[in-house]
JSON list of C-alpha atoms in Angstrom, two decimals:
[
{"chain": "A", "resi": 15, "resn": "MET", "atom": "CA", "xyz": [128.49, 109.44, 110.81]},
{"chain": "A", "resi": 16, "resn": "GLY", "atom": "CA", "xyz": [131.69, 110.58, 109.23]},
{"chain": "A", "resi": 17, "resn": "GLU", "atom": "CA", "xyz": [131.69, 112.14, 105.75]},
{"chain": "A", "resi": 18, "resn": "GLY", "atom": "CA", "xyz": [133.31, 108.86, 104.29]},
{"chain": "A", "resi": 19, "resn": "LEU", "atom": "CA", "xyz": [130.53, 106.72, 105.63]},
{"chain": "A", "resi": 20, "resn": "ARG", "atom": "CA", "xyz": [127.89, 109.17, 104.33]},
{"chain": "A", "resi": 21, "resn": "ASP", "atom": "CA", "xyz": [129.50, 109.22, 100.85]},
{"chain": "A", "resi": 22, "resn": "SER", "atom": "CA", "xyz": [129.67, 105.43, 100.84]},
{"chain": "A", "resi": 23, "resn": "THR", "atom": "CA", "xyz": [126.05, 105.05, 101.81]},
{"chain": "A", "resi": 24, "resn": "ARG", "atom": "CA", "xyz": [125.00, 107.73, 99.16]},
{"chain": "A", "resi": 25, "resn": "SER", "atom": "CA", "xyz": [126.88, 105.89, 96.52]},
{"chain": "A", "resi": 26, "resn": "LYS", "atom": "CA", "xyz": [125.17, 102.59, 97.53]},
{"chain": "A", "resi": 27, "resn": "LEU", "atom": "CA", "xyz": [121.76, 104.30, 97.48]},
{"chain": "A", "resi": 28, "resn": "ARG", "atom": "CA", "xyz": [122.23, 105.67, 94.03]},
{"chain": "A", "resi": 29, "resn": "LYS", "atom": "CA", "xyz": [123.39, 102.28, 92.74]},
{"chain": "A", "resi": 30, "resn": "ALA", "atom": "CA", "xyz": [120.49, 100.57, 94.43]},
{"chain": "A", "resi": 31, "resn": "PHE", "atom": "CA", "xyz": [117.87, 102.86, 92.94]},
{"chain": "A", "resi": 32, "resn": "SER", "atom": "CA", "xyz": [119.35, 102.57, 89.45]},
{"chain": "A", "resi": 33, "resn": "MET", "atom": "CA", "xyz": [119.14, 98.79, 89.83]},
{"chain": "A", "resi": 34, "resn": "SER", "atom": "CA", "xyz": [115.52, 98.84, 90.90]},
{"chain": "A", "resi": 35, "resn": "SER", "atom": "CA", "xyz": [114.02, 101.68, 88.88]},
{"chain": "A", "resi": 36, "resn": "SER", "atom": "CA", "xyz": [112.28, 99.45, 86.32]},
{"chain": "A", "resi": 37, "resn": "ARG", "atom": "CA", "xyz": [108.52, 98.40, 86.83]},
{"chain": "A", "resi": 38, "resn": "SER", "atom": "CA", "xyz": [107.62, 94.85, 87.41]},
{"chain": "A", "resi": 39, "resn": "SER", "atom": "CA", "xyz": [106.57, 93.02, 84.39]},
{"chain": "A", "resi": 40, "resn": "SER", "atom": "CA", "xyz": [103.94, 90.96, 86.30]},
{"chain": "A", "resi": 41, "resn": "PRO", "atom": "CA", "xyz": [100.49, 92.40, 86.80]},
{"chain": "A", "resi": 42, "resn": "PHE", "atom": "CA", "xyz": [100.24, 94.59, 89.97]},
{"chain": "A", "resi": 43, "resn": "GLN", "atom": "CA", "xyz": [97.98, 93.12, 92.68]},
{"chain": "A", "resi": 44, "resn": "GLN", "atom": "CA", "xyz": [95.32, 95.65, 93.99]},
{"chain": "A", "resi": 45, "resn": "PRO", "atom": "CA", "xyz": [94.33, 95.37, 97.51]},
{"chain": "A", "resi": 46, "resn": "SER", "atom": "CA", "xyz": [91.29, 93.30, 98.35]},
{"chain": "A", "resi": 47, "resn": "LYS", "atom": "CA", "xyz": [88.12, 95.18, 98.77]},
{"chain": "A", "resi": 48, "resn": "SER", "atom": "CA", "xyz": [87.08, 96.06, 102.36]},
{"chain": "A", "resi": 49, "resn": "PRO", "atom": "CA", "xyz": [84.21, 93.98, 103.78]},
{"chain": "A", "resi": 50, "resn": "SER", "atom": "CA", "xyz": [80.70, 95.27, 103.99]},
{"chain": "A", "resi": 51, "resn": "PRO", "atom": "CA", "xyz": [80.02, 97.22, 107.19]},
{"chain": "A", "resi": 52, "resn": "SER", "atom": "CA", "xyz": [78.45, 95.42, 110.06]},
{"chain": "A", "resi": 53, "resn": "PRO", "atom": "CA", "xyz": [74.63, 95.47, 110.28]},
{"chain": "A", "resi": 54, "resn": "ILE", "atom": "CA", "xyz": [73.19, 98.33, 112.25]},
{"chain": "A", "resi": 55, "resn": "GLY", "atom": "CA", "xyz": [73.16, 97.48, 116.00]},
{"chain": "A", "resi": 56, "resn": "TRP", "atom": "CA", "xyz": [75.94, 94.77, 115.58]},
{"chain": "A", "resi": 57, "resn": "VAL", "atom": "CA", "xyz": [79.04, 95.18, 117.73]},
{"chain": "A", "resi": 58, "resn": "ASP", "atom": "CA", "xyz": [82.09, 93.29, 116.68]},
{"chain": "A", "resi": 59, "resn": "PRO", "atom": "CA", "xyz": [83.45, 91.09, 119.49]},
{"chain": "A", "resi": 60, "resn": "PRO", "atom": "CA", "xyz": [86.66, 92.26, 121.12]},
{"chain": "A", "resi": 61, "resn": "LEU", "atom": "CA", "xyz": [89.90, 90.84, 119.72]},
{"chain": "A", "resi": 62, "resn": "THR", "atom": "CA", "xyz": [91.77, 88.19, 121.65]},
{"chain": "A", "resi": 63, "resn": "LYS", "atom": "CA", "xyz": [94.83, 89.53, 123.34]},
{"chain": "A", "resi": 64, "resn": "LEU", "atom": "CA", "xyz": [98.00, 89.03, 121.24]},
{"chain": "A", "resi": 65, "resn": "GLU", "atom": "CA", "xyz": [100.81, 86.61, 122.18]},
{"chain": "A", "resi": 66, "resn": "LEU", "atom": "CA", "xyz": [104.29, 87.31, 121.00]},
{"chain": "A", "resi": 67, "resn": "THR", "atom": "CA", "xyz": [106.34, 84.22, 120.68]},
{"chain": "A", "resi": 68, "resn": "GLY", "atom": "CA", "xyz": [109.90, 83.66, 119.53]},
{"chain": "A", "resi": 69, "resn": "TYR", "atom": "CA", "xyz": [112.15, 85.58, 121.95]},
{"chain": "A", "resi": 70, "resn": "LYS", "atom": "CA", "xyz": [114.81, 83.44, 123.57]},
{"chain": "A", "resi": 71, "resn": "THR", "atom": "CA", "xyz": [115.26, 83.85, 127.31]},
{"chain": "A", "resi": 72, "resn": "ALA", "atom": "CA", "xyz": [118.68, 85.45, 126.91]},
{"chain": "A", "resi": 73, "resn": "THR", "atom": "CA", "xyz": [117.51, 87.92, 124.44]},
{"chain": "A", "resi": 74, "resn": "LYS", "atom": "CA", "xyz": [118.01, 91.39, 125.66]},
{"chain": "A", "resi": 75, "resn": "GLN", "atom": "CA", "xyz": [116.77, 93.59, 122.85]},
{"chain": "A", "resi": 76, "resn": "ARG", "atom": "CA", "xyz": [113.27, 93.08, 122.33]},
{"chain": "A", "resi": 77, "resn": "LEU", "atom": "CA", "xyz": [111.87, 95.60, 119.96]},
{"chain": "A", "resi": 78, "resn": "LEU", "atom": "CA", "xyz": [108.14, 94.63, 119.86]},
{"chain": "A", "resi": 79, "resn": "ASP", "atom": "CA", "xyz": [106.01, 94.94, 123.09]},
{"chain": "A", "resi": 80, "resn": "LEU", "atom": "CA", "xyz": [102.29, 94.18, 123.34]},
{"chain": "A", "resi": 81, "resn": "GLY", "atom": "CA", "xyz": [101.26, 97.89, 123.46]},
{"chain": "A", "resi": 82, "resn": "LEU", "atom": "CA", "xyz": [102.95, 98.60, 120.03]},
{"chain": "A", "resi": 83, "resn": "ALA", "atom": "CA", "xyz": [101.80, 95.32, 118.55]},
{"chain": "A", "resi": 84, "resn": "GLU", "atom": "CA", "xyz": [98.18, 96.02, 119.59]},
{"chain": "A", "resi": 85, "resn": "ASP", "atom": "CA", "xyz": [98.32, 99.53, 117.92]},
{"chain": "A", "resi": 86, "resn": "LEU", "atom": "CA", "xyz": [99.79, 98.16, 114.75]},
{"chain": "A", "resi": 87, "resn": "ARG", "atom": "CA", "xyz": [97.15, 95.25, 114.72]},
{"chain": "A", "resi": 88, "resn": "LEU", "atom": "CA", "xyz": [94.43, 97.68, 114.13]},
{"chain": "A", "resi": 89, "resn": "HIS", "atom": "CA", "xyz": [96.06, 98.74, 110.74]},
{"chain": "A", "resi": 90, "resn": "LEU", "atom": "CA", "xyz": [96.37, 95.13, 109.38]},
{"chain": "A", "resi": 91, "resn": "PRO", "atom": "CA", "xyz": [93.92, 93.52, 106.97]},
{"chain": "A", "resi": 92, "resn": "LEU", "atom": "CA", "xyz": [90.86, 92.24, 108.78]},
{"chain": "A", "resi": 93, "resn": "ARG", "atom": "CA", "xyz": [91.64, 88.66, 108.31]},
{"chain": "A", "resi": 94, "resn": "LEU", "atom": "CA", "xyz": [94.89, 89.03, 110.22]},
{"chain": "A", "resi": 95, "resn": "GLN", "atom": "CA", "xyz": [93.47, 91.31, 112.99]},
{"chain": "A", "resi": 96, "resn": "ILE", "atom": "CA", "xyz": [91.59, 88.25, 114.31]},
{"chain": "A", "resi": 97, "resn": "THR", "atom": "CA", "xyz": [94.68, 86.15, 114.63]},
{"chain": "A", "resi": 98, "resn": "HIS", "atom": "CA", "xyz": [96.40, 86.55, 118.05]},
{"chain": "A", "resi": 99, "resn": "ASN", "atom": "CA", "xyz": [99.76, 84.59, 117.74]},
{"chain": "A", "resi": 100, "resn": "TRP", "atom": "CA", "xyz": [102.68, 86.67, 116.15]},
{"chain": "A", "resi": 101, "resn": "LYS", "atom": "CA", "xyz": [105.69, 84.69, 115.73]},
{"chain": "A", "resi": 102, "resn": "LEU", "atom": "CA", "xyz": [109.29, 86.18, 115.58]},
{"chain": "A", "resi": 103, "resn": "CYS", "atom": "CA", "xyz": [111.03, 84.53, 112.54]},
{"chain": "A", "resi": 104, "resn": "TYR", "atom": "CA", "xyz": [114.13, 86.84, 112.42]},
{"chain": "A", "resi": 105, "resn": "SER", "atom": "CA", "xyz": [115.93, 88.84, 114.99]},
{"chain": "A", "resi": 106, "resn": "LEU", "atom": "CA", "xyz": [119.30, 90.65, 114.39]},
{"chain": "A", "resi": 107, "resn": "GLU", "atom": "CA", "xyz": [120.34, 89.82, 117.98]},
{"chain": "A", "resi": 108, "resn": "GLN", "atom": "CA", "xyz": [119.24, 86.10, 117.80]},
{"chain": "A", "resi": 109, "resn": "ASN", "atom": "CA", "xyz": [120.11, 85.30, 114.15]},
{"chain": "A", "resi": 110, "resn": "GLY", "atom": "CA", "xyz": [122.96, 87.72, 113.38]},
{"chain": "A", "resi": 111, "resn": "SER", "atom": "CA", "xyz": [123.44, 90.29, 110.66]},
{"chain": "A", "resi": 112, "resn": "SER", "atom": "CA", "xyz": [122.96, 88.13, 107.57]},
{"chain": "A", "resi": 113, "resn": "LEU", "atom": "CA", "xyz": [120.59, 89.09, 104.81]},
{"chain": "A", "resi": 114, "resn": "SER", "atom": "CA", "xyz": [120.54, 85.70, 103.40]},
{"chain": "A", "resi": 115, "resn": "THR", "atom": "CA", "xyz": [119.49, 84.41, 106.95]},
{"chain": "A", "resi": 116, "resn": "LEU", "atom": "CA", "xyz": [116.88, 87.16, 106.99]},
{"chain": "A", "resi": 117, "resn": "TYR", "atom": "CA", "xyz": [115.45, 85.76, 103.78]},
{"chain": "A", "resi": 118, "resn": "SER", "atom": "CA", "xyz": [115.50, 82.13, 104.64]},
{"chain": "A", "resi": 119, "resn": "SER", "atom": "CA", "xyz": [114.05, 82.71, 108.18]},
{"chain": "A", "resi": 120, "resn": "SER", "atom": "CA", "xyz": [111.03, 84.53, 106.62]},
{"chain": "A", "resi": 121, "resn": "LEU", "atom": "CA", "xyz": [109.95, 81.74, 104.25]},
{"chain": "A", "resi": 122, "resn": "PRO", "atom": "CA", "xyz": [106.70, 80.14, 105.00]},
{"chain": "A", "resi": 123, "resn": "ASP", "atom": "CA", "xyz": [107.03, 76.59, 106.21]},
{"chain": "A", "resi": 124, "resn": "ARG", "atom": "CA", "xyz": [105.03, 73.65, 104.74]},
{"chain": "A", "resi": 125, "resn": "SER", "atom": "CA", "xyz": [102.08, 74.18, 107.11]},
{"chain": "A", "resi": 126, "resn": "GLU", "atom": "CA", "xyz": [101.73, 77.66, 105.93]},
{"chain": "A", "resi": 127, "resn": "THR", "atom": "CA", "xyz": [101.61, 76.97, 102.22]},
{"chain": "A", "resi": 128, "resn": "GLY", "atom": "CA", "xyz": [98.73, 78.72, 100.67]},
{"chain": "A", "resi": 129, "resn": "LYS", "atom": "CA", "xyz": [97.80, 80.87, 103.61]},
{"chain": "A", "resi": 130, "resn": "LYS", "atom": "CA", "xyz": [97.83, 84.70, 103.24]},
{"chain": "A", "resi": 131, "resn": "ILE", "atom": "CA", "xyz": [100.61, 85.58, 105.73]},
{"chain": "A", "resi": 132, "resn": "GLY", "atom": "CA", "xyz": [101.63, 89.12, 106.87]},
{"chain": "A", "resi": 133, "resn": "TYR", "atom": "CA", "xyz": [104.96, 90.30, 107.93]},
{"chain": "A", "resi": 134, "resn": "LEU", "atom": "CA", "xyz": [105.93, 93.04, 110.24]},
{"chain": "A", "resi": 135, "resn": "LEU", "atom": "CA", "xyz": [109.39, 94.58, 110.13]},
{"chain": "A", "resi": 136, "resn": "VAL", "atom": "CA", "xyz": [110.69, 96.40, 113.02]},
{"chain": "A", "resi": 137, "resn": "VAL", "atom": "CA", "xyz": [113.80, 98.70, 112.93]},
{"chain": "A", "resi": 138, "resn": "TYR", "atom": "CA", "xyz": [115.57, 100.21, 116.05]},
{"chain": "A", "resi": 139, "resn": "ASP", "atom": "CA", "xyz": [118.13, 103.04, 115.09]},
{"chain": "A", "resi": 140, "resn": "GLN", "atom": "CA", "xyz": [120.97, 104.89, 116.83]},
{"chain": "A", "resi": 141, "resn": "ASN", "atom": "CA", "xyz": [118.45, 107.57, 117.93]},
{"chain": "A", "resi": 142, "resn": "HIS", "atom": "CA", "xyz": [116.46, 104.89, 119.83]},
{"chain": "A", "resi": 143, "resn": "ASP", "atom": "CA", "xyz": [113.63, 105.34, 117.49]},
{"chain": "A", "resi": 144, "resn": "LYS", "atom": "CA", "xyz": [111.42, 102.48, 116.14]},
{"chain": "A", "resi": 145, "resn": "PHE", "atom": "CA", "xyz": [109.91, 102.29, 112.79]},
{"chain": "A", "resi": 146, "resn": "GLY", "atom": "CA", "xyz": [109.43, 99.78, 109.99]},
{"chain": "A", "resi": 147, "resn": "CYS", "atom": "CA", "xyz": [106.73, 98.39, 107.61]},
{"chain": "A", "resi": 148, "resn": "TYR", "atom": "CA", "xyz": [103.89, 95.85, 107.14]},
{"chain": "A", "resi": 149, "resn": "LEU", "atom": "CA", "xyz": [104.29, 93.58, 104.10]},
{"chain": "A", "resi": 150, "resn": "ASN", "atom": "CA", "xyz": [101.82, 91.14, 102.49]},
{"chain": "A", "resi": 151, "resn": "GLU", "atom": "CA", "xyz": [104.63, 88.87, 101.27]},
{"chain": "A", "resi": 152, "resn": "HIS", "atom": "CA", "xyz": [107.92, 87.52, 102.56]},
{"chain": "A", "resi": 153, "resn": "LEU", "atom": "CA", "xyz": [111.15, 89.28, 101.68]},
{"chain": "A", "resi": 154, "resn": "ARG", "atom": "CA", "xyz": [113.21, 87.34, 99.23]},
{"chain": "A", "resi": 155, "resn": "PRO", "atom": "CA", "xyz": [116.10, 88.06, 96.71]},
{"chain": "A", "resi": 156, "resn": "MET", "atom": "CA", "xyz": [114.59, 88.70, 93.29]},
{"chain": "A", "resi": 157, "resn": "ASP", "atom": "CA", "xyz": [116.57, 87.42, 90.21]},
{"chain": "A", "resi": 158, "resn": "ARG", "atom": "CA", "xyz": [115.19, 90.03, 88.00]},
{"chain": "A", "resi": 159, "resn": "ARG", "atom": "CA", "xyz": [114.24, 93.65, 88.37]},
{"chain": "A", "resi": 160, "resn": "ALA", "atom": "CA", "xyz": [110.61, 93.25, 89.51]},
{"chain": "A", "resi": 161, "resn": "TYR", "atom": "CA", "xyz": [108.62, 94.81, 92.33]},
{"chain": "A", "resi": 162, "resn": "TYR", "atom": "CA", "xyz": [106.20, 92.78, 94.45]},
{"chain": "A", "resi": 163, "resn": "GLY", "atom": "CA", "xyz": [103.76, 93.35, 97.18]},
{"chain": "A", "resi": 164, "resn": "ASN", "atom": "CA", "xyz": [100.20, 94.91, 97.12]},
{"chain": "A", "resi": 165, "resn": "GLY", "atom": "CA", "xyz": [98.17, 97.71, 98.53]},
{"chain": "A", "resi": 166, "resn": "GLU", "atom": "CA", "xyz": [98.03, 96.10, 102.00]},
{"chain": "A", "resi": 167, "resn": "CYS", "atom": "CA", "xyz": [101.49, 97.21, 102.72]},
{"chain": "A", "resi": 168, "resn": "PHE", "atom": "CA", "xyz": [102.34, 100.25, 104.70]},
{"chain": "A", "resi": 169, "resn": "LEU", "atom": "CA", "xyz": [105.13, 102.15, 106.62]},
{"chain": "A", "resi": 170, "resn": "TRP", "atom": "CA", "xyz": [105.00, 103.16, 110.19]},
{"chain": "A", "resi": 171, "resn": "LYS", "atom": "CA", "xyz": [107.03, 104.99, 112.83]},
{"chain": "A", "resi": 172, "resn": "VAL", "atom": "CA", "xyz": [106.73, 105.67, 116.56]},
{"chain": "A", "resi": 173, "resn": "GLU", "atom": "CA", "xyz": [106.87, 109.31, 117.47]},
{"chain": "A", "resi": 174, "resn": "LYS", "atom": "CA", "xyz": [107.91, 110.36, 120.96]},
{"chain": "A", "resi": 175, "resn": "GLY", "atom": "CA", "xyz": [107.07, 113.70, 122.53]},
{"chain": "A", "resi": 176, "resn": "ARG", "atom": "CA", "xyz": [106.07, 115.42, 125.69]},
{"chain": "A", "resi": 177, "resn": "ILE", "atom": "CA", "xyz": [102.34, 116.31, 125.62]},
{"chain": "A", "resi": 178, "resn": "PRO", "atom": "CA", "xyz": [100.57, 118.05, 128.40]},
{"chain": "A", "resi": 179, "resn": "SER", "atom": "CA", "xyz": [97.24, 116.76, 129.59]},
{"chain": "A", "resi": 180, "resn": "LEU", "atom": "CA", "xyz": [94.14, 119.03, 129.67]},
{"chain": "A", "resi": 181, "resn": "THR", "atom": "CA", "xyz": [94.59, 119.64, 133.42]},
{"chain": "A", "resi": 182, "resn": "GLU", "atom": "CA", "xyz": [98.36, 120.27, 133.23]},
{"chain": "A", "resi": 183, "resn": "ASP", "atom": "CA", "xyz": [99.38, 123.52, 134.75]},
{"chain": "A", "resi": 184, "resn": "LEU", "atom": "CA", "xyz": [101.93, 124.72, 132.13]},
{"chain": "A", "resi": 185, "resn": "THR", "atom": "CA", "xyz": [102.86, 127.92, 133.95]},
{"chain": "A", "resi": 186, "resn": "ASN", "atom": "CA", "xyz": [104.60, 126.01, 136.72]},
{"chain": "A", "resi": 187, "resn": "SER", "atom": "CA", "xyz": [106.12, 123.11, 134.80]},
{"chain": "A", "resi": 188, "resn": "SER", "atom": "CA", "xyz": [108.88, 122.80, 132.17]},
{"chain": "A", "resi": 189, "resn": "SER", "atom": "CA", "xyz": [108.45, 120.71, 129.10]},
{"chain": "A", "resi": 190, "resn": "SER", "atom": "CA", "xyz": [111.22, 118.27, 130.43]},
{"chain": "A", "resi": 191, "resn": "SER", "atom": "CA", "xyz": [109.07, 117.41, 133.38]},
{"chain": "A", "resi": 192, "resn": "LEU", "atom": "CA", "xyz": [106.08, 116.32, 131.29]},
{"chain": "A", "resi": 193, "resn": "PRO", "atom": "CA", "xyz": [105.68, 112.59, 130.75]},
{"chain": "A", "resi": 194, "resn": "VAL", "atom": "CA", "xyz": [106.94, 111.14, 127.40]},
{"chain": "A", "resi": 195, "resn": "GLN", "atom": "CA", "xyz": [104.13, 110.12, 125.09]},
{"chain": "A", "resi": 196, "resn": "PHE", "atom": "CA", "xyz": [104.31, 107.68, 122.23]},
{"chain": "A", "resi": 197, "resn": "ARG", "atom": "CA", "xyz": [102.17, 107.94, 119.10]},
{"chain": "A", "resi": 198, "resn": "LEU", "atom": "CA", "xyz": [101.97, 105.38, 116.18]},
{"chain": "A", "resi": 199, "resn": "LYS", "atom": "CA", "xyz": [101.91, 107.09, 112.74]},
{"chain": "A", "resi": 200, "resn": "VAL", "atom": "CA", "xyz": [100.98, 104.88, 109.74]},
{"chain": "A", "resi": 201, "resn": "PHE", "atom": "CA", "xyz": [101.40, 105.67, 106.03]},
{"chain": "A", "resi": 202, "resn": "PRO", "atom": "CA", "xyz": [99.20, 103.51, 103.83]},
{"chain": "A", "resi": 203, "resn": "TYR", "atom": "CA", "xyz": [99.75, 102.80, 100.18]},
{"chain": "A", "resi": 204, "resn": "THR", "atom": "CA", "xyz": [98.83, 105.79, 97.88]},
{"chain": "A", "resi": 205, "resn": "SER", "atom": "CA", "xyz": [98.40, 104.02, 94.53]},
{"chain": "A", "resi": 206, "resn": "LEU", "atom": "CA", "xyz": [100.62, 106.65, 92.93]},
{"chain": "A", "resi": 207, "resn": "ASN", "atom": "CA", "xyz": [103.21, 104.04, 91.67]},
{"chain": "A", "resi": 208, "resn": "ASP", "atom": "CA", "xyz": [103.68, 100.29, 92.28]},
{"chain": "A", "resi": 209, "resn": "PHE", "atom": "CA", "xyz": [107.28, 100.41, 93.54]},
{"chain": "A", "resi": 210, "resn": "ILE", "atom": "CA", "xyz": [106.19, 98.66, 96.76]},
{"chain": "A", "resi": 211, "resn": "ILE", "atom": "CA", "xyz": [108.86, 96.10, 97.64]},
{"chain": "A", "resi": 212, "resn": "TYR", "atom": "CA", "xyz": [112.13, 95.27, 95.85]},
{"chain": "A", "resi": 213, "resn": "SER", "atom": "CA", "xyz": [114.82, 93.16, 97.38]},
{"chain": "A", "resi": 214, "resn": "ASN", "atom": "CA", "xyz": [117.96, 91.30, 96.23]},
{"chain": "A", "resi": 215, "resn": "HIS", "atom": "CA", "xyz": [121.20, 90.16, 97.64]},
{"chain": "A", "resi": 216, "resn": "SER", "atom": "CA", "xyz": [122.48, 93.72, 98.10]},
{"chain": "A", "resi": 217, "resn": "PHE", "atom": "CA", "xyz": [119.70, 95.54, 99.81]},
{"chain": "A", "resi": 218, "resn": "ILE", "atom": "CA", "xyz": [115.97, 95.77, 100.79]},
{"chain": "A", "resi": 219, "resn": "SER", "atom": "CA", "xyz": [113.72, 98.67, 99.72]},
{"chain": "A", "resi": 220, "resn": "ILE", "atom": "CA", "xyz": [110.18, 99.43, 100.65]},
{"chain": "A", "resi": 221, "resn": "GLY", "atom": "CA", "xyz": [108.53, 102.26, 98.47]},
{"chain": "A", "resi": 222, "resn": "SER", "atom": "CA", "xyz": [110.59, 104.29, 96.06]},
{"chain": "A", "resi": 223, "resn": "GLY", "atom": "CA", "xyz": [110.70, 107.20, 93.41]},
{"chain": "A", "resi": 224, "resn": "ASN", "atom": "CA", "xyz": [112.80, 110.03, 92.26]},
{"chain": "A", "resi": 225, "resn": "GLY", "atom": "CA", "xyz": [115.99, 108.31, 93.51]},
{"chain": "A", "resi": 226, "resn": "LYS", "atom": "CA", "xyz": [114.65, 108.08, 97.13]},
{"chain": "A", "resi": 227, "resn": "PHE", "atom": "CA", "xyz": [113.37, 105.12, 99.20]},
{"chain": "A", "resi": 228, "resn": "GLY", "atom": "CA", "xyz": [110.71, 104.99, 101.90]},
{"chain": "A", "resi": 229, "resn": "LEU", "atom": "CA", "xyz": [112.78, 102.42, 103.75]},
{"chain": "A", "resi": 230, "resn": "TRP", "atom": "CA", "xyz": [116.15, 101.07, 102.59]},
{"chain": "A", "resi": 231, "resn": "ILE", "atom": "CA", "xyz": [118.49, 98.62, 104.36]},
{"chain": "A", "resi": 232, "resn": "ASP", "atom": "CA", "xyz": [121.96, 97.48, 103.17]},
{"chain": "A", "resi": 233, "resn": "GLU", "atom": "CA", "xyz": [123.10, 93.90, 102.63]},
{"chain": "A", "resi": 234, "resn": "ASN", "atom": "CA", "xyz": [124.94, 93.97, 106.06]},
{"chain": "A", "resi": 235, "resn": "LEU", "atom": "CA", "xyz": [121.89, 95.10, 108.02]},
{"chain": "A", "resi": 236, "resn": "VAL", "atom": "CA", "xyz": [123.94, 97.98, 109.35]},
{"chain": "A", "resi": 237, "resn": "LYS", "atom": "CA", "xyz": [123.05, 101.06, 107.32]},
{"chain": "A", "resi": 238, "resn": "GLY", "atom": "CA", "xyz": [119.67, 102.32, 106.26]},
{"chain": "A", "resi": 239, "resn": "ALA", "atom": "CA", "xyz": [117.90, 105.31, 104.70]},
{"chain": "A", "resi": 240, "resn": "SER", "atom": "CA", "xyz": [114.39, 106.69, 104.70]},
{"chain": "A", "resi": 241, "resn": "SER", "atom": "CA", "xyz": [112.88, 109.54, 102.65]},
{"chain": "A", "resi": 242, "resn": "THR", "atom": "CA", "xyz": [109.45, 110.74, 101.52]},
{"chain": "A", "resi": 243, "resn": "VAL", "atom": "CA", "xyz": [108.31, 108.71, 98.52]},
{"chain": "A", "resi": 244, "resn": "ASP", "atom": "CA", "xyz": [105.05, 108.73, 96.39]},
{"chain": "A", "resi": 245, "resn": "THR", "atom": "CA", "xyz": [104.40, 105.03, 97.10]},
{"chain": "A", "resi": 246, "resn": "PHE", "atom": "CA", "xyz": [103.31, 105.77, 100.68]},
{"chain": "A", "resi": 247, "resn": "GLY", "atom": "CA", "xyz": [103.14, 109.68, 100.88]},
{"chain": "A", "resi": 248, "resn": "ASN", "atom": "CA", "xyz": [105.33, 109.12, 104.11]},
{"chain": "A", "resi": 249, "resn": "GLU", "atom": "CA", "xyz": [107.25, 111.27, 106.30]},
{"chain": "A", "resi": 250, "resn": "PRO", "atom": "CA", "xyz": [110.85, 110.08, 106.70]},
{"chain": "A", "resi": 251, "resn": "LEU", "atom": "CA", "xyz": [110.81, 107.35, 109.30]},
{"chain": "A", "resi": 252, "resn": "SER", "atom": "CA", "xyz": [114.06, 108.29, 110.76]},
{"chain": "A", "resi": 253, "resn": "ARG", "atom": "CA", "xyz": [115.17, 111.60, 112.20]},
{"chain": "A", "resi": 254, "resn": "GLU", "atom": "CA", "xyz": [118.13, 111.71, 109.77]},
{"chain": "A", "resi": 255, "resn": "GLU", "atom": "CA", "xyz": [117.87, 110.59, 106.17]},
{"chain": "A", "resi": 256, "resn": "GLN", "atom": "CA", "xyz": [120.62, 107.98, 106.77]},
{"chain": "A", "resi": 257, "resn": "PHE", "atom": "CA", "xyz": [120.54, 105.84, 109.97]},
{"chain": "A", "resi": 258, "resn": "GLN", "atom": "CA", "xyz": [122.43, 103.09, 111.65]},
{"chain": "A", "resi": 259, "resn": "VAL", "atom": "CA", "xyz": [120.49, 99.79, 112.23]},
{"chain": "A", "resi": 260, "resn": "MET", "atom": "CA", "xyz": [120.87, 98.78, 115.97]},
{"chain": "A", "resi": 261, "resn": "GLY", "atom": "CA", "xyz": [118.24, 96.25, 115.95]},
{"chain": "A", "resi": 262, "resn": "LEU", "atom": "CA", "xyz": [115.97, 94.57, 113.37]},
{"chain": "A", "resi": 263, "resn": "GLU", "atom": "CA", "xyz": [113.23, 92.09, 113.61]},
{"chain": "A", "resi": 264, "resn": "ILE", "atom": "CA", "xyz": [110.65, 90.28, 111.38]},
{"chain": "A", "resi": 265, "resn": "TRP", "atom": "CA", "xyz": [107.32, 89.05, 112.79]},
{"chain": "A", "resi": 266, "resn": "LYS", "atom": "CA", "xyz": [105.27, 86.48, 110.88]},
{"chain": "A", "resi": 267, "resn": "ILE", "atom": "CA", "xyz": [101.41, 87.12, 111.26]},
{"chain": "A", "resi": 268, "resn": "ILE", "atom": "CA", "xyz": [99.28, 84.05, 110.21]}
]
């Protein structure tokens, strides 16, 4: 990124944080309590294999595969782990780079009214890295400076690396010859502040504090930023603090 682009993005980030720095006036929702452990000797039945629906035949950029989805599934609230159909409700490739379209596509339909739906946001950047967040509410433009979301929300990223196996002979092989391994890292809510979700017509932010955002995406769905924040105690999700959005999807989990 050129200096002009970086300065422009920094300016937008400072403006965004100043707009979203006040606390929500509504009571903060604490996460629901974990269910009681299973009786001794009881083994939970295996989860039904996931089905990912919503990709069009012509769609080339498919950010979520079954392997990553199954790994993320284990970190969802228990009520959503048992569901097996995840629906793609927004795709940058299929729906275009419009924040208003993203908001409208994420709305629950009439048949989903009253249900506790989950939403998975997946970002793909210029470094070919994937990261995102899980949200307990749909993204929407707020008319006032108010945060929403509860402690079920989390940030996540996929780390890539070349990891030798226990039987690997490292004396005769270079690191470049080792197979690439993928590891999911999840950053749950810390309870240190309630700056979980804030979104308006200019940006989306997940987690914030001290002028930084856990995940921030601009109104054009082109630029983003990620830093360590108290909300999730996370590592930066992207390799660089500022990144370019090359792909973005939102999945609805019912």
